[in-house]
Short mmCIF file of C-alpha atoms and ligand atoms in Angstrom, two decimals:
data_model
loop_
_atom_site.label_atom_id
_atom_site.label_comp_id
_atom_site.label_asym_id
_atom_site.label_seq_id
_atom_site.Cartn_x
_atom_site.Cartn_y
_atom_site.Cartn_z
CA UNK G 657 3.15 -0.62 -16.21
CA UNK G 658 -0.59 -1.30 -15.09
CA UNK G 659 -0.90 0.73 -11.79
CA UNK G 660 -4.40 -0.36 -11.04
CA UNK G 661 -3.59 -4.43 -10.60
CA UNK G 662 -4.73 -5.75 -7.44
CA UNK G 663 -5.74 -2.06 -6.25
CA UNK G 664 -8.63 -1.83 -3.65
CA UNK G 665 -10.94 1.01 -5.36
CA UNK G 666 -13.79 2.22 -3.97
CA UNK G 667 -16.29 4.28 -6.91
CA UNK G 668 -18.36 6.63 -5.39
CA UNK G 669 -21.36 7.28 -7.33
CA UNK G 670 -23.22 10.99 -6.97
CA UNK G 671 -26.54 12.00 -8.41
CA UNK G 672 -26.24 13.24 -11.83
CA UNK G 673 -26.97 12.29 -14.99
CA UNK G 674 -23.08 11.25 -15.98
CA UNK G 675 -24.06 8.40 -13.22
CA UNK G 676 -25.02 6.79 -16.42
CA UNK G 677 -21.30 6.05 -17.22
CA UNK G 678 -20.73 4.56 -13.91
CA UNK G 679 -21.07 0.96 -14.87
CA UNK G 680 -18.13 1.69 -17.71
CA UNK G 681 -15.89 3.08 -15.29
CA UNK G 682 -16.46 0.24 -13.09
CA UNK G 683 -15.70 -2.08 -15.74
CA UNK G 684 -12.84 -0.87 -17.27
CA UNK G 685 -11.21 -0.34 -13.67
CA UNK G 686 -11.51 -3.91 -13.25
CA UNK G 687 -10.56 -4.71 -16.52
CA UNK G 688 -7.42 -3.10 -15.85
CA UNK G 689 -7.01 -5.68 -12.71
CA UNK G 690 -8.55 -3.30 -9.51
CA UNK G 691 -11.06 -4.78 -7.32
CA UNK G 692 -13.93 -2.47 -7.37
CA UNK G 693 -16.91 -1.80 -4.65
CA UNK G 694 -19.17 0.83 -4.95
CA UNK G 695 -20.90 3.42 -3.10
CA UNK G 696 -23.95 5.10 -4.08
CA UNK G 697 -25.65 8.79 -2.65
CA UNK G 698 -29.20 8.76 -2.20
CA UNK G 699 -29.22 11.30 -5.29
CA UNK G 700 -27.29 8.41 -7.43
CA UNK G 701 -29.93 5.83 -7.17
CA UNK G 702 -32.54 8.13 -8.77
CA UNK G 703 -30.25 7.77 -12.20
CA UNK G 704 -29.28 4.67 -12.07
CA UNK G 705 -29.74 1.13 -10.59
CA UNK G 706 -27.92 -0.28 -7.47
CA UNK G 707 -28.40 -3.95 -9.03
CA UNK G 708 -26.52 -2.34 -12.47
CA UNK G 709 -23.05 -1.80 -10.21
CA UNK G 710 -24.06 -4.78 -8.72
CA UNK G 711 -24.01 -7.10 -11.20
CA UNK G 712 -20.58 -5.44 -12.75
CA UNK G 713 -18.77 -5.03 -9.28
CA UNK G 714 -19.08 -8.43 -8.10
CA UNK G 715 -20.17 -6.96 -4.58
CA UNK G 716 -22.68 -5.52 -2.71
CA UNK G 717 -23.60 -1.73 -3.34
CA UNK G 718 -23.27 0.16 -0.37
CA UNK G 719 -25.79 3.36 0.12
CA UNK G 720 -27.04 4.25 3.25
CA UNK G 721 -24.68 5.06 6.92
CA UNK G 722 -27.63 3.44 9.08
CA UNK G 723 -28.20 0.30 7.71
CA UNK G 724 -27.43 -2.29 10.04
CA UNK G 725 -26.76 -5.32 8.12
CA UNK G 726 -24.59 -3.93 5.78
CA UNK G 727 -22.68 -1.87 8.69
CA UNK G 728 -21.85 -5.18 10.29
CA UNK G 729 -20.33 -6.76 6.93
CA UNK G 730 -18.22 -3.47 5.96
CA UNK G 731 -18.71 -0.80 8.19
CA UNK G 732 -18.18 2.37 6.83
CA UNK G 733 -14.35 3.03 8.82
CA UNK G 734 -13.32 -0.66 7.19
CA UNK G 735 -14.54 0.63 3.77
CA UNK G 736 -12.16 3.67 4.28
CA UNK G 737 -9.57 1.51 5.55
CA UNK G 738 -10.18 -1.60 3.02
CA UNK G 739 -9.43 1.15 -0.29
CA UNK G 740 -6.46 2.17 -1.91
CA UNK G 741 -7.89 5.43 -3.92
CA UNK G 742 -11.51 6.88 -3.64
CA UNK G 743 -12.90 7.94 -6.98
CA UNK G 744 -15.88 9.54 -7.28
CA UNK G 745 -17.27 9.59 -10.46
CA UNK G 746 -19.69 11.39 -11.43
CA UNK G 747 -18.76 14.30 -8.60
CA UNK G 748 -21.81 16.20 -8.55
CA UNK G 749 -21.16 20.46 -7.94
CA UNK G 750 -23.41 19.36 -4.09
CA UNK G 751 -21.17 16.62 -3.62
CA UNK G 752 -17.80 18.51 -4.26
CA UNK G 753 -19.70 21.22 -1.70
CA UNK G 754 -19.93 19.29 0.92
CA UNK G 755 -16.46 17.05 0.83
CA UNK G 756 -14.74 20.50 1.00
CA UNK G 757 -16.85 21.31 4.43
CA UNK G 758 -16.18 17.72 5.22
CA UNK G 759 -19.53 16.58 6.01
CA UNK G 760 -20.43 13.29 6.71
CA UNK G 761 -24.43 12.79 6.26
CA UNK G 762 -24.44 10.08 4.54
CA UNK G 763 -22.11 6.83 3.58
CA UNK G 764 -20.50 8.18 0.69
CA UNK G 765 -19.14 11.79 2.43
CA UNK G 766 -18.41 9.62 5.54
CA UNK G 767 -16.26 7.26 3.91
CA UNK G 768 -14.45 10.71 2.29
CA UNK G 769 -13.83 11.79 5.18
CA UNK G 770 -12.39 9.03 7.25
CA UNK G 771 -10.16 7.26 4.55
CA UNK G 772 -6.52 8.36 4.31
CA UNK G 773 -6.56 7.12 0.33
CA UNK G 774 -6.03 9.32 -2.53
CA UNK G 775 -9.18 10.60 -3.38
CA UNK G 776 -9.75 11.48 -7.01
CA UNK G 777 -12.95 13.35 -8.58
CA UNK G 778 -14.55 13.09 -11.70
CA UNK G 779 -16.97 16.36 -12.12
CA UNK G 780 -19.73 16.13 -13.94
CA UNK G 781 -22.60 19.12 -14.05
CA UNK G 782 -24.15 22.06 -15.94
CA UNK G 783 -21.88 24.61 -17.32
CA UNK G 784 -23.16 27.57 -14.99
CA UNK G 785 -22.86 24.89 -11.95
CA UNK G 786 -19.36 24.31 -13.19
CA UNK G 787 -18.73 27.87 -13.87
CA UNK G 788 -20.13 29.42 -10.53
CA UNK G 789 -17.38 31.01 -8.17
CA UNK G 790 -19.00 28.94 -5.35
CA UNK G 791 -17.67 25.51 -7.59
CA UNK G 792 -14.41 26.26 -8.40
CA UNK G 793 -13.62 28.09 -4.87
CA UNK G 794 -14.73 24.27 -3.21
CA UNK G 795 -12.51 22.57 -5.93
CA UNK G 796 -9.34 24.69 -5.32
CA UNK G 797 -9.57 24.11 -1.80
CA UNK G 798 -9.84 20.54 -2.38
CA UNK G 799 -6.65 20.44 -4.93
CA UNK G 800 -4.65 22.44 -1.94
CA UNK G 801 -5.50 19.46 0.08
CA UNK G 802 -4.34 16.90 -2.67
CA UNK G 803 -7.23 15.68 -4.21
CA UNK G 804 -6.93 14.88 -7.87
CA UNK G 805 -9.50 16.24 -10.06
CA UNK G 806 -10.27 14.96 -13.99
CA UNK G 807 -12.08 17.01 -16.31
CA UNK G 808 -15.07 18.10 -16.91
CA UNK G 809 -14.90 17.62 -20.72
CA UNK G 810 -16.48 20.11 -23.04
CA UNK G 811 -19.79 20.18 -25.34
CA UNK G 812 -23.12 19.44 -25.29
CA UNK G 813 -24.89 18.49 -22.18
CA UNK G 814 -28.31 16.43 -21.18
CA UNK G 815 -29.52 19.64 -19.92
CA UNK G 816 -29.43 20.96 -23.56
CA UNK G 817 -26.52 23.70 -22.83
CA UNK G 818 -22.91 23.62 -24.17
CA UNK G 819 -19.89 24.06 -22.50
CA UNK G 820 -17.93 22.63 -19.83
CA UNK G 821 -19.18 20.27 -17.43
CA UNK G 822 -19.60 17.07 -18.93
CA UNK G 823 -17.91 14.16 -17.28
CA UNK G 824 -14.62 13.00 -18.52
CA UNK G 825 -14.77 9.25 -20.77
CA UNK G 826 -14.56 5.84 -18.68
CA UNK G 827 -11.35 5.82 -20.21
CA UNK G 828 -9.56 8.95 -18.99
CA UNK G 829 -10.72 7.92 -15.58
CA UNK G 830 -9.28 5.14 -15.32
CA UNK G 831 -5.96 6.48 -16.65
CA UNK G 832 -6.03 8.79 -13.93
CA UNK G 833 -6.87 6.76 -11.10
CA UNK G 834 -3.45 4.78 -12.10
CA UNK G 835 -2.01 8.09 -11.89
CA UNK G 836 -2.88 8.21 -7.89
CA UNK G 837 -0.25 5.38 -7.98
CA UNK G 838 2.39 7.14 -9.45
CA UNK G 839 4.40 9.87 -7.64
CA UNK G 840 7.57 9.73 -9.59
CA UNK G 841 9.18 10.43 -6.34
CA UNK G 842 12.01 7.86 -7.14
CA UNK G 843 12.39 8.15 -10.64
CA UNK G 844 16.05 7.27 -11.95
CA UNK G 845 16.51 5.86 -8.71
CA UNK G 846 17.75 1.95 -8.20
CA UNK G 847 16.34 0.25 -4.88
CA UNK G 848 16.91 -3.23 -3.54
CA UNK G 849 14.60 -4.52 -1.07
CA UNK G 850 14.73 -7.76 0.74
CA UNK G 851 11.74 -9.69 1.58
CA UNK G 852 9.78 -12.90 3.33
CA UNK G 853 11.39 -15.48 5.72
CA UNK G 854 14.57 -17.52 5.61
CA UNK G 855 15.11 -21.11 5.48
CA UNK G 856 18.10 -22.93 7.25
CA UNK G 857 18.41 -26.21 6.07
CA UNK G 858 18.71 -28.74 9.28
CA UNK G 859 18.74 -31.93 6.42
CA UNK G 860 17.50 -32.02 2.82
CA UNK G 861 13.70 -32.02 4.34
CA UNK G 862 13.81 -29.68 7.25
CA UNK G 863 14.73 -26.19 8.00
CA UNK G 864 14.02 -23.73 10.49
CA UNK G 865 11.99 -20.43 9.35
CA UNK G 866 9.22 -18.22 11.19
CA UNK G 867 6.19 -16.53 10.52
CA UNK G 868 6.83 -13.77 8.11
CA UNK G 869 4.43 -13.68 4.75
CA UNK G 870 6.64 -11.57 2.89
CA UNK G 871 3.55 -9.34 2.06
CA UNK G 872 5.26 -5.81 3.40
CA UNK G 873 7.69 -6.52 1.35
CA UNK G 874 6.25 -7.27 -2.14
CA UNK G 875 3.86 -4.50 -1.34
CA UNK G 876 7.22 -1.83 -0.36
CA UNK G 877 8.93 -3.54 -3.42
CA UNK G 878 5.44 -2.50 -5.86
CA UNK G 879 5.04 1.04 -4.47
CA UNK G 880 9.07 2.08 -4.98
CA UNK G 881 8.34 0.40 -8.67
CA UNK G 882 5.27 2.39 -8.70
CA UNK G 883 7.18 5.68 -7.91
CA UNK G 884 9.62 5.19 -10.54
CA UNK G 885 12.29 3.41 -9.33
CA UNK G 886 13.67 0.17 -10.76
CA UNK G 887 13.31 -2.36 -8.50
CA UNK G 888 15.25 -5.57 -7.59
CA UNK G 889 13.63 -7.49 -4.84
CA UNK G 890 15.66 -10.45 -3.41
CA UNK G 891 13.21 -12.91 -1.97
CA UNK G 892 12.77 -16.03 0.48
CA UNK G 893 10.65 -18.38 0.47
CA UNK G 894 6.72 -17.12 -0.07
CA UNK G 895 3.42 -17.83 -1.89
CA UNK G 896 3.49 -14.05 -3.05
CA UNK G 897 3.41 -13.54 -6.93
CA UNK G 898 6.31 -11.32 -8.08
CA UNK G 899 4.93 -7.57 -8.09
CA UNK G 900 4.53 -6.79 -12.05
CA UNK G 901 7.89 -4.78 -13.30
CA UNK G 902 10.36 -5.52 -10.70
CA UNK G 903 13.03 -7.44 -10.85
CA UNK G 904 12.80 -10.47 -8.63
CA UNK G 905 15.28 -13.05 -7.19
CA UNK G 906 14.57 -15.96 -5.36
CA UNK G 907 16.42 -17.61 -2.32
CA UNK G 908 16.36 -19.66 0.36
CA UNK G 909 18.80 -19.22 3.00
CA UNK G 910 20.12 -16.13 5.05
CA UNK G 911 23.98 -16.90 2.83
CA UNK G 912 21.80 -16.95 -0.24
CA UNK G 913 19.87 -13.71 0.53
CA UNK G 914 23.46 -11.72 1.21
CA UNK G 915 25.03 -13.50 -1.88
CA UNK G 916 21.94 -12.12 -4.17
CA UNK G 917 21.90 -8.60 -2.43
CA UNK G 918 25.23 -8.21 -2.81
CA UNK G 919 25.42 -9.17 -6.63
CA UNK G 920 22.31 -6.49 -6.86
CA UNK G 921 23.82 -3.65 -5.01
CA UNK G 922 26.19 -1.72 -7.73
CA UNK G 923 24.34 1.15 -8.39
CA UNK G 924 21.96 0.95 -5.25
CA UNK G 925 20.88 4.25 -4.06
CA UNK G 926 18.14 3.04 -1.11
CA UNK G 927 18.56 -0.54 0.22
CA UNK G 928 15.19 -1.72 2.41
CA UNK G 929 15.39 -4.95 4.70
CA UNK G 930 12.25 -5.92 5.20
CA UNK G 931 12.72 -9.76 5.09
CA UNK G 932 12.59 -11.76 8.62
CA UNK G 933 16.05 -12.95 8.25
CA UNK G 934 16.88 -16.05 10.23
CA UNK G 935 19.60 -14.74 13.04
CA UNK G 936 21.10 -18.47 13.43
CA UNK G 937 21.92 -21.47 11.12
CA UNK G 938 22.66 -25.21 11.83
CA UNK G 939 26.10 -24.79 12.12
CA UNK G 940 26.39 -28.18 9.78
CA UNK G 941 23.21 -29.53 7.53
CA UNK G 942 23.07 -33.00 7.41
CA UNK G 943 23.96 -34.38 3.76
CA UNK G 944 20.97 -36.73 4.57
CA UNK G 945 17.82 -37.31 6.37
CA UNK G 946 17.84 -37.31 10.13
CA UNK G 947 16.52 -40.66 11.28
CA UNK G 948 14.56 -41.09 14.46
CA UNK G 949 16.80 -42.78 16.94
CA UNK G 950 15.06 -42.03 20.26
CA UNK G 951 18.20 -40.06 21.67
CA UNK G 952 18.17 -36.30 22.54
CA UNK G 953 19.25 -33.88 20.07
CA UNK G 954 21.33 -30.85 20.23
CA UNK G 955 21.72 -28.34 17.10
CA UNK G 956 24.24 -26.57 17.16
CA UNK G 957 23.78 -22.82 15.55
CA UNK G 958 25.52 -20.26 13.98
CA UNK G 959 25.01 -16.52 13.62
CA UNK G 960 24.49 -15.39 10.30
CA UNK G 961 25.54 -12.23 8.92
CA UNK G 962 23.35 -9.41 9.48
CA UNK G 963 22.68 -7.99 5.58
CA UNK G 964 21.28 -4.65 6.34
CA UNK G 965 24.43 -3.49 8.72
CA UNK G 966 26.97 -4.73 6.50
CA UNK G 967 25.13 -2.84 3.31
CA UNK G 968 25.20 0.34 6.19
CA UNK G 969 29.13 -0.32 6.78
CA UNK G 970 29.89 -0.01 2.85
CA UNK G 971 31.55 3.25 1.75
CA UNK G 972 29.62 4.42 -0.07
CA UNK G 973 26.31 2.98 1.37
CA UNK G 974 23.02 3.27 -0.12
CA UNK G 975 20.51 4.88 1.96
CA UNK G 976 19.08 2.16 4.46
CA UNK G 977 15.92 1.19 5.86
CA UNK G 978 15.42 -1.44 8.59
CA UNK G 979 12.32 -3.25 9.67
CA UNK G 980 11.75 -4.01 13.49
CA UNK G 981 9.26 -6.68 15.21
CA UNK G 982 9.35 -5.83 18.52
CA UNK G 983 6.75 -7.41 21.28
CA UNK G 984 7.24 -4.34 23.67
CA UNK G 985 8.95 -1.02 24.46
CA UNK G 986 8.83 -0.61 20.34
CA UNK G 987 10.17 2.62 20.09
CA UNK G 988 13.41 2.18 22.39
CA UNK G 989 14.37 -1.39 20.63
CA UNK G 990 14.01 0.79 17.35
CA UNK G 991 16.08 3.82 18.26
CA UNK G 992 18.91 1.54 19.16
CA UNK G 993 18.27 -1.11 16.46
CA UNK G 994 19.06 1.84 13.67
CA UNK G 995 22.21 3.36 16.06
CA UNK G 996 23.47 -0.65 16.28
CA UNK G 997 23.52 -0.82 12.93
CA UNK G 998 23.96 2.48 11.83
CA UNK G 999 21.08 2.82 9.28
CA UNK G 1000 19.27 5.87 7.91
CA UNK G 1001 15.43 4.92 8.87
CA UNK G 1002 13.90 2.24 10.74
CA UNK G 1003 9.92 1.24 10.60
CA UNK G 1004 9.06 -0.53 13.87
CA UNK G 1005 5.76 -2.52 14.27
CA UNK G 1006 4.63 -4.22 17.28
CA UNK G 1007 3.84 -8.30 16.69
CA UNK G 1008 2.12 -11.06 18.80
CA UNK G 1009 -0.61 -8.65 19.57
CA UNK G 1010 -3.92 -8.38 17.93
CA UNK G 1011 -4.06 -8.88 14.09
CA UNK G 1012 -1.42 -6.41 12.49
CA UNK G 1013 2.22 -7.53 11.61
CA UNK G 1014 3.36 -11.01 10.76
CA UNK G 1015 1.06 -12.58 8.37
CA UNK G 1016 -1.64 -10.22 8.04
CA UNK G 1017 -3.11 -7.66 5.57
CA UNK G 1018 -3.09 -4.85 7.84
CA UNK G 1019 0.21 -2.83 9.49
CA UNK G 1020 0.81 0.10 11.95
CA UNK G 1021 3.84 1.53 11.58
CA UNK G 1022 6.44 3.97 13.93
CA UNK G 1023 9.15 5.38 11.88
CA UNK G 1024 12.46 6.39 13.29
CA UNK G 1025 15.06 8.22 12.00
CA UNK G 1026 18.16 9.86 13.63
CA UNK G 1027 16.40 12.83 13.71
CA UNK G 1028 12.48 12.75 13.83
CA UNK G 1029 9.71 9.97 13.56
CA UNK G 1030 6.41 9.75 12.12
CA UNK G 1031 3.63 7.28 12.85
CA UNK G 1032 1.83 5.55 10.41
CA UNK G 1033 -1.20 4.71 10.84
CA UNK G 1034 -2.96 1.28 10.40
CA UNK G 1035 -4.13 0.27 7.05
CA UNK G 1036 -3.57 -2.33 4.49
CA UNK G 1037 0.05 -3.16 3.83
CA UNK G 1038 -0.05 -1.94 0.18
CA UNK G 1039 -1.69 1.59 1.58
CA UNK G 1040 0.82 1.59 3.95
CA UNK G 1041 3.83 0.22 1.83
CA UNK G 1042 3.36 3.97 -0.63
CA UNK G 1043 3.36 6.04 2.55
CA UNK G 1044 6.14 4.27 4.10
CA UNK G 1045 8.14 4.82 0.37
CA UNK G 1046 7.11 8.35 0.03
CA UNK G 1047 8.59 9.10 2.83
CA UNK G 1048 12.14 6.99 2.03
CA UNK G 1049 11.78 9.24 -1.02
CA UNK G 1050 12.04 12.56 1.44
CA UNK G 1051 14.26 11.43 3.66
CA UNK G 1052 16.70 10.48 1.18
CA UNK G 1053 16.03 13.47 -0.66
CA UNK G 1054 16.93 15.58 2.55
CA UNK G 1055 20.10 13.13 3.35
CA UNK G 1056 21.88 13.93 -0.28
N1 CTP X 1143 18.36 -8.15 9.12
C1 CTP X 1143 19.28 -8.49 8.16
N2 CTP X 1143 20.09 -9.57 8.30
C2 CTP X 1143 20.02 -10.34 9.42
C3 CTP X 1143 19.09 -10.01 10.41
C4 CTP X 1143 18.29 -8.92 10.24
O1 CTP X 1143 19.35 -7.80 7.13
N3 CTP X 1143 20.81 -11.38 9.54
C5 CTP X 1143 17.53 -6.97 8.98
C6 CTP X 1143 16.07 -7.27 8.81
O2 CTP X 1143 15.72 -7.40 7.44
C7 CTP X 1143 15.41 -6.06 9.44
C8 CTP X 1143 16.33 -5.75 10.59
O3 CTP X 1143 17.62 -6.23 10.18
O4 CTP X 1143 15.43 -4.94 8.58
C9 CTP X 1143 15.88 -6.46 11.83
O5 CTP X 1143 16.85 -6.34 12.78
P1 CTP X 1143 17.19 -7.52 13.80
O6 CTP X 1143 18.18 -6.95 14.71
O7 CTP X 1143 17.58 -8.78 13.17
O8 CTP X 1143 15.81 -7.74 14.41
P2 CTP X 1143 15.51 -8.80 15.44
O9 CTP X 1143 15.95 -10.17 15.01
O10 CTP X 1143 14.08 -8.61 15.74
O11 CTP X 1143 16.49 -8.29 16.57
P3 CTP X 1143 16.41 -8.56 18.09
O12 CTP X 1143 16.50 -10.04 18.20
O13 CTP X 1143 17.57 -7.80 18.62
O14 CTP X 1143 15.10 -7.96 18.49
#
């Protein structure tokens, strides 16, 4: 399974002579399907050209914190938000220095410190740098905080020494930035998600359906892929290629969506609703097209079944999540949404406000469980899809 496709990574370059490399790494990241933008220290640009990552980015290189122009395009808290991993390649032994003392002098550090992505460093300096107490001191204290670190490789080095220090191949970078992707956390597990809007057919040409993109959850049904699990994700109606290695059904109607969830449940451990399922049908669709006549209409609707509380009333049940849209008072409608319908977890998000929720590339997230909560904070829906997951994984850890 490629990891990296359609991952937001943002290389940060440091100054050292491995800064050389830099262009490889960001080519083979992309060739492995990431979108790649670049950051550059001061140091950097002494080694090696900003025009180089340029040209092999397809964006903008990004250098210095006070530069107007460039602030106002990304500034350097979107470019935090806007990744899915950091990696910083080559990590000089000054740059490792001052991420552990969290210092943010200049764009790359800043964006370090204000990004909630997995951060992964590739070291790259002399042996005795590499070596020094001072070094290795900064980089435990960064794995305790879960940064990944790969390398340094061994043998000769530019400044003439041997030993280790040298910066890991283009290759086992990028191997290890798909790593950041993969937690394992649900490995051996089976998980059926639902996804996007219904449609309820009014005539053979019209239906009624709302809002919902069905990005949450393609992105929910990628990251429980990506941490092991194997996936079925029963979908309606979207414009959302299928994420790569899950197993995806397509359907229009709220009866069609509980028909294909229930022929994927044997063997279900977790169960996610995250589709915008359509609470009413026509209560008849016409076998052919409405005509205009002038005259008032009534439809007459139906309720449909609800699909997540009937997969929460099955003994057993898999362990279920429920999405909320809620315009107000978001955690109250959530508390009793998931006693209602007697789920494990619920993620609430507020809609019809600003530009998070329906539609949109960006979520905030409060998630409820009998329990506790946790808040997730806003980021990109794929960002936020792995947290959200991880911590389905725990929770239904704990609740076994
Ligand atoms: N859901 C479902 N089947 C339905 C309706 C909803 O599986 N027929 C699931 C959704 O996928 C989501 C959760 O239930 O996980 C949403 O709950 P719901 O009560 O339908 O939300 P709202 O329609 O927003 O409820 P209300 O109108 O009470 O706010």
């Amino acid at each position: 399974m490629n990891t990296l496709s359609a991952k937001r990574l943002l290389l940060v370059v440091t100054g050292g002579i491995a800064a050389y490399k830099a262009p490889d790494v960001v080519r083979r990241l992309r060739d492995a399907g990431a979108e790649v933008r670049v950051v550059m220290t001061p140091a950097a640009t002494a080694f090696i050209t900003p025009l180089t990552l340029q040209a092999v980015s397809g964006h903008d290189v990004r250098e210095g914190l006070f530069d107007p122009a460039a602030e106002a395009a990304m500034g350097h808290i979107e470019l935090a938000r806007w990744c899915d991993a950091l990696v910083v390649a080559p990590a000089s032994a000054d740059f490792i220095a001052r991420l552990r003392l969290g210092q943010a002098d200049d764009l790359a550090s800043a964006v370090c410190l204000a990004t909630g992505a997995p951060l992964l460093l590739a070291p790259a300096m002399n042996r005795q740098m590499w070596a020094h107490p001072a070094t290795q001191d900064n980089l435990a204290a960064l794995r305790e905080r879960g940064v990944a670190v790969v390398g340094p490789g061994s043998g000769s080095q530019a400044c003439g020494e041997v030993g280790p220090g040298r910066m890991v191949e283009a290759e086992t970078i990028v191997t290890a930035a798909g790593a950041l992707f993969e937690s394992g956390r649900l490995a051996g597990r089976r998980v059926v998600i639902t996804a996007g809007p219904t449609r309820e057919a009014i005539d053979p040409v019209r239906f009624i359906s709302n809002h919902s993109s069905g990005k949450m959850g393609y992105a929910v049904a990628a990251a429980a892929r990506e941490a092991g699990a194997s996936v079925t994700l029963v979908s309606g109606p979207t414009g959302l290629e299928p994420p790569a290695g899950v197993h995806t059904v397509r359907v229009e109607s709220a009866l069609d969506m509980f028909a294909a969830v229930r022929a994927a449940l044997a063997g279900c451990d977790i169960f996610i609703a995250t589709a915008a399922v359509a609470d009413y049908r026509p209560a008849q669709a016409a076998a052919g097209k409405i005509k205009r006549d002038g005259e008032t209409r009534t439809l007459e609707l139906v309720p449909n079944p609800d699909i997540l509380a009937s997969v929460a009333a099955l003994t057993p049940a898999p362990f279920t999540v429920g999405f909320a849209a809620e315009t107000h008072d978001v955690e109250a409608y959530a508390r009793a949404k998931l006693e209602r319908k007697g789920i494990d977890m619920i993620a609430a998000n507020l809609v019809g406000e600003g530009d998070v929720g329906f539609n949109s590339d960006d979520n905030e997230l409060l998630v409820l469980w009998r329990d506790g909560e946790q808040r997730l904070e806003r980021a990109p829906k794929t960002r936020l899809a792995r947290t959200l997951v991880e911590l389905v994984a725990a929770r239904y850890a704990a609740a076994r």
